Structure formats: C-alpha cells, structure tokens
Coordinates of N, CA and C in Angstrom, one line a residue:
M1 N -18.7 -141.0 -85.6 CA -17.4 -141.7 -85.9 C -16.8 -141.8 -84.6
F2 N -16.6 -140.9 -83.7 CA -16.0 -141.0 -82.4 C -16.7 -142.1 -81.6
C3 N -18.0 -142.2 -81.7 CA -18.7 -143.1 -80.8 C -18.5 -144.6 -81.4
V4 N -18.3 -144.8 -82.7 CA -18.1 -146.1 -83.2 C -16.7 -146.5 -82.8
L5 N -15.7 -145.6 -82.7 CA -14.4 -145.9 -82.3 C -14.4 -146.3 -80.8
L6 N -15.1 -145.5 -80.0 CA -15.2 -145.7 -78.6 C -15.9 -147.0 -78.3
F7 N -17.0 -147.3 -79.0 CA -17.6 -148.7 -78.9 C -16.6 -149.7 -79.2
F8 N -16.0 -149.7 -80.3 CA -15.0 -150.8 -80.7 C -14.0 -150.9 -79.6
C9 N -13.5 -149.9 -79.0 CA -12.5 -150.0 -78.0 C -12.9 -150.7 -76.7
V10 N -14.2 -150.4 -76.3 CA -14.7 -151.0 -75.3 C -15.0 -152.4 -75.5
V11 N -15.5 -152.9 -76.8 CA -15.7 -154.2 -76.9 C -14.3 -155.1 -77.0
V12 N -13.2 -154.4 -77.5 CA -12.0 -155.1 -77.5 C -11.6 -155.3 -76.1
V13 N -11.6 -154.3 -75.3 CA -11.3 -154.5 -73.9 C -11.9 -155.5 -73.1
A14 N -13.4 -155.5 -73.4 CA -14.2 -156.6 -72.8 C -13.8 -158.0 -73.2
V15 N -13.4 -158.1 -74.6 CA -13.0 -159.3 -75.0 C -11.7 -159.9 -74.4
V16 N -10.9 -159.1 -74.3 CA -9.4 -159.2 -73.6 C -9.7 -159.6 -72.2
V17 N -10.6 -159.0 -71.4 CA -10.8 -159.3 -70.1 C -11.3 -160.8 -69.9
V18 N -12.2 -161.0 -70.8 CA -12.9 -162.3 -70.7 C -11.9 -163.5 -71.2
V19 N -11.1 -163.2 -72.2 CA -10.0 -164.2 -72.5 C -9.0 -164.4 -71.3
V20 N -8.6 -163.3 -70.6 CA -7.6 -163.4 -69.6 C -8.4 -164.2 -68.4
F21 N -9.6 -164.0 -68.2 CA -10.5 -164.6 -67.1 C -10.4 -166.2 -67.3
V22 N -10.8 -166.4 -68.6 CA -10.9 -167.9 -69.1 C -9.5 -168.5 -69.0
V23 N -8.4 -167.9 -69.4 CA -7.0 -168.5 -69.3 C -6.6 -168.8 -67.7
V24 N -7.0 -167.8 -66.9 CA -6.6 -167.9 -65.6 C -7.5 -169.1 -65.0
F25 N -8.8 -169.1 -65.3 CA -9.7 -170.2 -64.7 C -9.2 -171.6 -65.3
V26 N -8.8 -171.7 -66.5 CA -8.3 -173.0 -67.0 C -7.1 -173.4 -66.3
F27 N -6.2 -172.4 -66.1 CA -4.9 -172.7 -65.4 C -5.2 -173.2 -63.9
V28 N -6.1 -172.5 -63.2 CA -6.4 -173.0 -61.9 C -7.0 -174.4 -62.0
V29 N -7.8 -174.7 -62.8 CA -8.4 -176.1 -62.9 C -7.3 -177.0 -63.2
V30 N -6.4 -176.7 -64.2 CA -5.4 -177.6 -64.4 C -4.4 -178.0 -63.2
V31 N -4.0 -176.9 -62.4 CA -3.3 -177.1 -61.1 C -4.0 -178.0 -60.3
V32 N -5.3 -177.7 -60.0 CA -6.1 -178.5 -59.0 C -6.1 -179.9 -59.5
V33 N -6.3 -180.2 -60.8 CA -6.4 -181.6 -61.2 C -5.0 -182.2 -61.0
V34 N -4.0 -181.6 -61.3 CA -2.6 -182.2 -61.1 C -2.3 -182.5 -59.6
V35 N -2.8 -181.7 -58.7 CA -2.6 -181.8 -57.3 C -3.4 -183.0 -56.9
V36 N -4.5 -183.0 -57.3 CA -5.5 -184.3 -57.0 C -4.9 -185.6 -57.5
V37 N -4.4 -185.5 -58.6 CA -3.7 -186.7 -59.3 C -2.6 -187.2 -58.5
V38 N -1.7 -186.2 -58.1 CA -0.5 -186.6 -57.3 C -0.9 -187.0 -56.0
V39 N -1.8 -186.5 -55.2 CA -2.3 -187.0 -53.9 C -2.8 -188.5 -54.0
V40 N -3.6 -188.6 -55.1 CA -4.2 -190.0 -55.4 C -3.1 -191.0 -55.5
V41 N -2.0 -190.7 -56.4 CA -1.0 -191.6 -56.7 C -0.2 -191.8 -55.4
V42 N 0.1 -190.8 -54.6 CA 0.9 -191.0 -53.4 C 0.0 -191.9 -52.5
V43 N -1.3 -191.6 -52.3 CA -2.1 -192.6 -51.4 C -2.0 -193.9 -51.9
V44 N -2.2 -194.2 -53.2 CA -2.3 -195.5 -53.8 C -0.9 -196.1 -53.6
D45 N 0.1 -195.5 -53.8 CA 1.5 -196.1 -53.6 C 1.6 -196.6 -52.3
V46 N 1.3 -195.6 -51.3 CA 1.5 -195.9 -49.9 C 0.6 -197.1 -49.6
A47 N -0.6 -197.1 -49.9 CA -1.5 -198.3 -49.7 C -1.0 -199.7 -50.3
V48 N -0.4 -199.5 -51.6 CA 0.1 -200.7 -52.2 C 1.4 -201.3 -51.4
A49 N 2.2 -200.3 -51.1 CA 3.5 -200.6 -50.4 C 3.1 -201.1 -48.9
G50 N 2.1 -200.6 -48.3 CA 1.9 -200.9 -46.9 C 2.8 -200.2 -46.1
V51 N 3.4 -199.1 -46.5 CA 4.5 -198.4 -45.7 C 4.0 -197.1 -45.3
V52 N 4.0 -196.7 -44.2 CA 3.9 -195.2 -43.9 C 5.2 -194.6 -43.3
V53 N 5.6 -193.6 -44.1 CA 6.8 -192.9 -43.7 C 6.6 -191.6 -43.0
V54 N 7.1 -191.4 -41.8 CA 7.0 -190.2 -41.1 C 8.4 -189.7 -41.0
V55 N 8.6 -188.4 -41.4 CA 9.8 -187.7 -41.3 C 9.7 -186.7 -40.3
V56 N 10.5 -186.8 -39.2 CA 10.5 -185.7 -38.3 C 11.8 -184.9 -38.4
D57 N 11.6 -183.6 -38.6 CA 12.7 -182.5 -38.7 C 12.7 -181.7 -37.6
D58 N 13.6 -181.9 -36.6 CA 13.7 -181.0 -35.4 C 14.7 -179.9 -35.5
D59 N 15.1 -179.7 -36.6 CA 16.0 -178.4 -36.9 C 15.1 -177.3 -37.3
D60 N 15.5 -176.1 -36.9 CA 14.8 -174.9 -37.4 C 15.4 -174.5 -38.7
D61 N 16.6 -174.8 -39.0 CA 17.2 -174.5 -40.2 C 17.0 -175.6 -41.2
D62 N 17.2 -175.3 -42.5 CA 17.0 -176.3 -43.5 C 18.3 -177.4 -43.5
D63 N 18.0 -178.6 -43.7 CA 19.1 -179.6 -43.6 C 20.1 -179.5 -44.8
D64 N 21.1 -180.1 -44.8 CA 22.1 -180.2 -45.9 C 21.3 -181.0 -47.0
D65 N 21.6 -180.4 -48.1 CA 21.0 -181.2 -49.4 C 21.3 -182.7 -49.5
D66 N 22.7 -182.9 -48.9 CA 23.1 -184.3 -49.0 C 22.2 -185.1 -48.2
D67 N 21.9 -184.8 -47.0 CA 21.1 -185.4 -46.0 C 19.7 -185.7 -46.7
D68 N 19.1 -184.7 -47.2 CA 17.8 -184.8 -47.7 C 17.8 -185.7 -49.0
D69 N 18.8 -185.7 -49.8 CA 18.9 -186.7 -50.9 C 19.1 -188.0 -50.5
E70 N 19.9 -188.3 -49.5 CA 20.2 -189.5 -48.9 C 18.8 -190.2 -48.2
M71 N 18.2 -189.3 -47.6 CA 16.9 -189.7 -46.9 C 15.8 -190.1 -47.9
E72 N 15.7 -189.3 -48.9 CA 14.8 -189.6 -50.0 C 15.2 -190.9 -50.7
E73 N 16.5 -191.1 -51.0 CA 16.9 -192.4 -51.6 C 16.6 -193.6 -50.7
Q74 N 16.8 -193.3 -49.3 CA 16.6 -194.4 -48.4 C 15.1 -194.8 -48.4
I75 N 14.2 -193.8 -48.4 CA 12.9 -194.1 -48.3 C 12.3 -194.7 -49.5
R76 N 12.9 -194.4 -50.8 CA 12.6 -194.9 -51.9 C 13.1 -196.5 -51.9
K77 N 14.1 -196.6 -51.4 CA 14.7 -198.1 -51.4 C 13.9 -198.9 -50.5
E78 N 13.6 -198.4 -49.3 CA 12.7 -199.1 -48.2 C 11.3 -199.5 -48.9
E79 N 10.8 -198.5 -49.5 CA 9.5 -198.9 -50.2 C 9.6 -199.9 -51.2
T80 N 10.6 -199.8 -52.2 CA 10.9 -200.7 -53.1 C 11.1 -202.2 -52.7
A81 N 11.9 -202.2 -51.6 CA 12.3 -203.5 -51.0 C 11.0 -204.2 -50.4
F82 N 10.2 -203.4 -49.8 CA 9.0 -204.0 -49.2 C 8.0 -204.5 -50.3
R83 N 7.9 -203.7 -51.4 CA 7.0 -204.0 -52.5 C 7.4 -205.3 -53.0
K84 N 8.7 -205.6 -53.2 CA 9.3 -206.8 -53.9 C 8.8 -208.0 -53.2
G85 N 8.9 -207.8 -51.7 CA 8.6 -209.0 -51.0 C 9.6 -210.0 -50.8
S86 N 10.7 -209.9 -51.5 CA 11.7 -211.0 -51.5 C 12.9 -210.6 -50.9
K87 N 13.6 -211.6 -50.1 CA 14.8 -211.1 -49.4 C 16.0 -211.3 -50.5
R88 N 16.9 -210.3 -50.4 CA 17.9 -210.3 -51.2 C 19.1 -211.1 -50.4
K89 N 20.1 -211.5 -51.3 CA 21.2 -212.2 -50.7 C 22.1 -211.2 -49.9
R90 N 22.3 -211.6 -48.7 CA 23.0 -210.8 -47.8 C 24.5 -210.7 -48.2
T91 N 25.0 -209.5 -48.0 CA 26.6 -209.2 -48.4 C 27.2 -209.1 -47.2
Q92 N 28.5 -208.8 -47.3 CA 29.4 -208.6 -46.1 C 28.9 -207.4 -45.2
H93 N 28.5 -206.3 -46.0 CA 28.1 -205.0 -45.3 C 26.7 -204.7 -45.6
E94 N 25.8 -205.3 -45.0 CA 24.4 -205.0 -45.3 C 23.6 -204.5 -44.1
C95 N 22.8 -203.4 -44.3 CA 22.1 -202.8 -43.3 C 21.0 -203.8 -42.8
D96 N 20.9 -204.0 -41.4 CA 19.9 -204.9 -40.8 C 18.6 -204.3 -40.9
V97 N 18.5 -203.1 -41.0 CA 17.1 -202.4 -41.0 C 16.4 -202.4 -42.5
C98 N 17.3 -202.0 -43.4 CA 16.6 -201.8 -44.8 C 17.2 -202.9 -45.9
E99 N 18.2 -203.4 -45.5 CA 19.0 -204.4 -46.2 C 19.8 -203.9 -47.4
K100 N 20.1 -202.5 -47.4 CA 20.9 -201.9 -48.4 C 22.3 -202.4 -48.2
S101 N 23.0 -202.6 -49.3 CA 24.3 -203.1 -49.3 C 25.3 -202.1 -49.5
F102 N 26.5 -202.3 -48.9 CA 27.6 -201.3 -49.0 C 28.9 -202.2 -49.1
S103 N 29.8 -201.4 -49.8 CA 31.1 -202.0 -50.2 C 32.1 -202.0 -48.9
T104 N 31.9 -201.1 -48.0 CA 32.8 -201.1 -46.9 C 31.9 -200.9 -45.6
A105 N 32.5 -201.2 -44.5 CA 31.9 -201.3 -43.1 C 31.8 -199.7 -42.8
S106 N 32.6 -198.8 -43.2 CA 32.5 -197.4 -42.8 C 31.3 -196.8 -43.5
N107 N 31.0 -197.2 -44.8 CA 29.9 -196.7 -45.4 C 28.6 -197.2 -44.8
L108 N 28.5 -198.4 -44.3 CA 27.4 -198.9 -43.5 C 27.3 -198.2 -42.3
K109 N 28.3 -197.9 -41.5 CA 28.2 -197.2 -40.3 C 27.7 -195.7 -40.5
T110 N 28.1 -195.0 -41.7 CA 27.5 -193.8 -42.0 C 26.2 -193.8 -42.3
H111 N 25.7 -194.9 -42.9 CA 24.2 -195.1 -43.4 C 23.5 -195.3 -42.1
M112 N 23.9 -196.1 -41.2 CA 23.1 -196.3 -40.1 C 22.6 -195.1 -39.3
R113 N 23.4 -194.1 -39.5 CA 23.0 -192.9 -38.8 C 21.7 -192.3 -39.3
I114 N 21.2 -192.8 -40.5 CA 19.9 -192.4 -41.0 C 18.9 -193.0 -40.1
H115 N 19.1 -194.4 -39.8 CA 18.1 -195.1 -38.8 C 18.1 -194.7 -37.4
T116 N 19.3 -194.3 -36.9 CA 19.4 -193.9 -35.6 C 19.3 -192.5 -35.3
N117 N 19.3 -191.7 -36.5 CA 19.2 -190.1 -36.3 C 20.4 -189.6 -35.5
E118 N 21.4 -190.4 -35.5 CA 22.7 -189.9 -34.9 C 23.4 -188.7 -35.7
R119 N 23.8 -187.7 -35.1 CA 24.3 -186.5 -35.7 C 25.6 -186.1 -34.9
P120 N 26.7 -186.8 -35.1 CA 27.9 -186.6 -34.3 C 28.7 -185.3 -34.7
Y121 N 28.4 -184.7 -35.8 CA 29.3 -183.6 -36.3 C 28.6 -182.3 -36.0
E122 N 29.1 -181.4 -35.1 CA 28.4 -180.3 -34.5 C 29.2 -179.0 -35.0
C123 N 28.4 -178.0 -35.5 CA 29.0 -176.8 -35.6 C 29.3 -176.0 -34.5
H124 N 30.5 -175.5 -34.4 CA 30.9 -174.9 -33.1 C 30.4 -173.3 -33.1
V125 N 29.8 -172.9 -34.1 CA 29.3 -171.5 -34.1 C 27.8 -171.5 -33.7
C126 N 27.0 -172.4 -34.3 CA 25.5 -172.4 -34.0 C 25.1 -173.7 -33.5
E127 N 26.0 -174.7 -33.3 CA 25.6 -175.9 -32.6 C 24.6 -176.8 -33.5
K128 N 24.4 -176.6 -34.7 CA 23.6 -177.3 -35.6 C 24.4 -178.6 -35.8
R129 N 23.8 -179.8 -35.9 CA 24.5 -181.1 -36.0 C 24.1 -181.8 -37.3
Y130 N 25.1 -182.6 -37.8 CA 25.1 -183.3 -39.0 C 25.4 -184.7 -38.8
R131 N 24.8 -185.5 -39.8 CA 25.2 -187.0 -39.8 C 26.5 -187.2 -40.4
Q132 N 27.0 -186.5 -41.3 CA 28.1 -186.6 -42.1 C 29.1 -185.3 -42.1
V133 N 30.4 -185.5 -42.0 CA 31.3 -184.4 -42.0 C 31.1 -183.5 -43.2
S134 N 30.7 -184.1 -44.2 CA 30.5 -183.2 -45.6 C 29.5 -182.2 -45.2
G135 N 28.4 -182.6 -44.7 CA 27.3 -181.7 -44.3 C 27.8 -180.6 -43.5
L136 N 28.6 -180.9 -42.4 CA 29.1 -179.8 -41.6 C 30.0 -178.8 -42.5
Q137 N 30.9 -179.5 -43.3 CA 31.8 -178.6 -44.1 C 31.0 -177.8 -45.0
Y138 N 30.0 -178.4 -45.6 CA 29.1 -177.5 -46.6 C 28.4 -176.4 -45.6
H139 N 27.9 -176.5 -44.6 CA 27.3 -175.7 -43.8 C 28.3 -174.5 -43.3
M140 N 29.6 -174.9 -43.0 CA 30.6 -173.9 -42.7 C 31.0 -173.0 -43.8
R141 N 31.0 -173.6 -45.0 CA 31.2 -172.8 -46.2 C 30.2 -171.8 -46.5
T142 N 29.0 -172.3 -46.4 CA 27.9 -171.4 -46.9 C 27.1 -170.6 -45.9
Q143 N 27.3 -171.0 -44.5 CA 26.6 -170.2 -43.6 C 27.5 -169.3 -42.7
H144 N 28.7 -169.6 -42.5 CA 29.5 -168.9 -41.6 C 30.8 -168.4 -42.3

C-alpha cells in the first residue's frame, strides 16, 4: 500500500513538473514571437516612411516625462507628415522643420527647442538642463 502511494506521489510530481516546463516554454515562445513581430513592424514602418530617427540622450539622469512625451509626439507627427507626402496649408505660427502648427508664437518658440536641442532652464543644484520651465519645476519638486 505504501509503495502504491509513493508511486502515485512521484507520478503526480512528475506531471506537475512537465506541465510547468511546457507552460514556461510556451510563454517564452510567445514572447519571442511578439518581439519579432514588433521589430518587423518597426522596420517596415521606417522603410515605408523613409525616415530614420536617431535620438541622442546626453543626460545621465532620466529626462522629464513631458520632454519624452513631446519628443515621441514630434517623431510621430514627422513620420506621419512624411508619409502623407502633401504640404499642409501654412498658418501664422508653423514650424519650418516639421510643419506643426501653433496658436501662438511663444508655443512655436518652445517647440523649436526640440529641433535645436536648446535647454535654457538649468537646475542650480545639479546643473541638469531642461527645454521647458515646467520640466525644471517638476525636477525641483521630485529630486531636490
């Protein structure tokens, strides 16, 4: 009786180990497939757009979330504008680089810092620089 119970326990443990191994293997395969699909989509998207975007981050610390969001939005708009292949009607405050329109000249001036990489707002504690005063204010609230 004891031998049968022991044999049953060993079989159950073996089945559980095999099931766990199969689940982990399937998960790894799914992750690899997803990564390959994402890479293919990005390569095809860049090839279709004909645009290669290089982002250089010369800061050791992580940038302000506003700057990152604005940069991603700008890249998306530049790629979209290129794909469309048609010129939009120019407004009074339009970026000469990417043709993005703004309601005020000051918004255009702030936007141009993306293209020039100008960072006029500097932290007096750690000397980190920001494109917008809001980035510096967020940095001061959260870091110092």
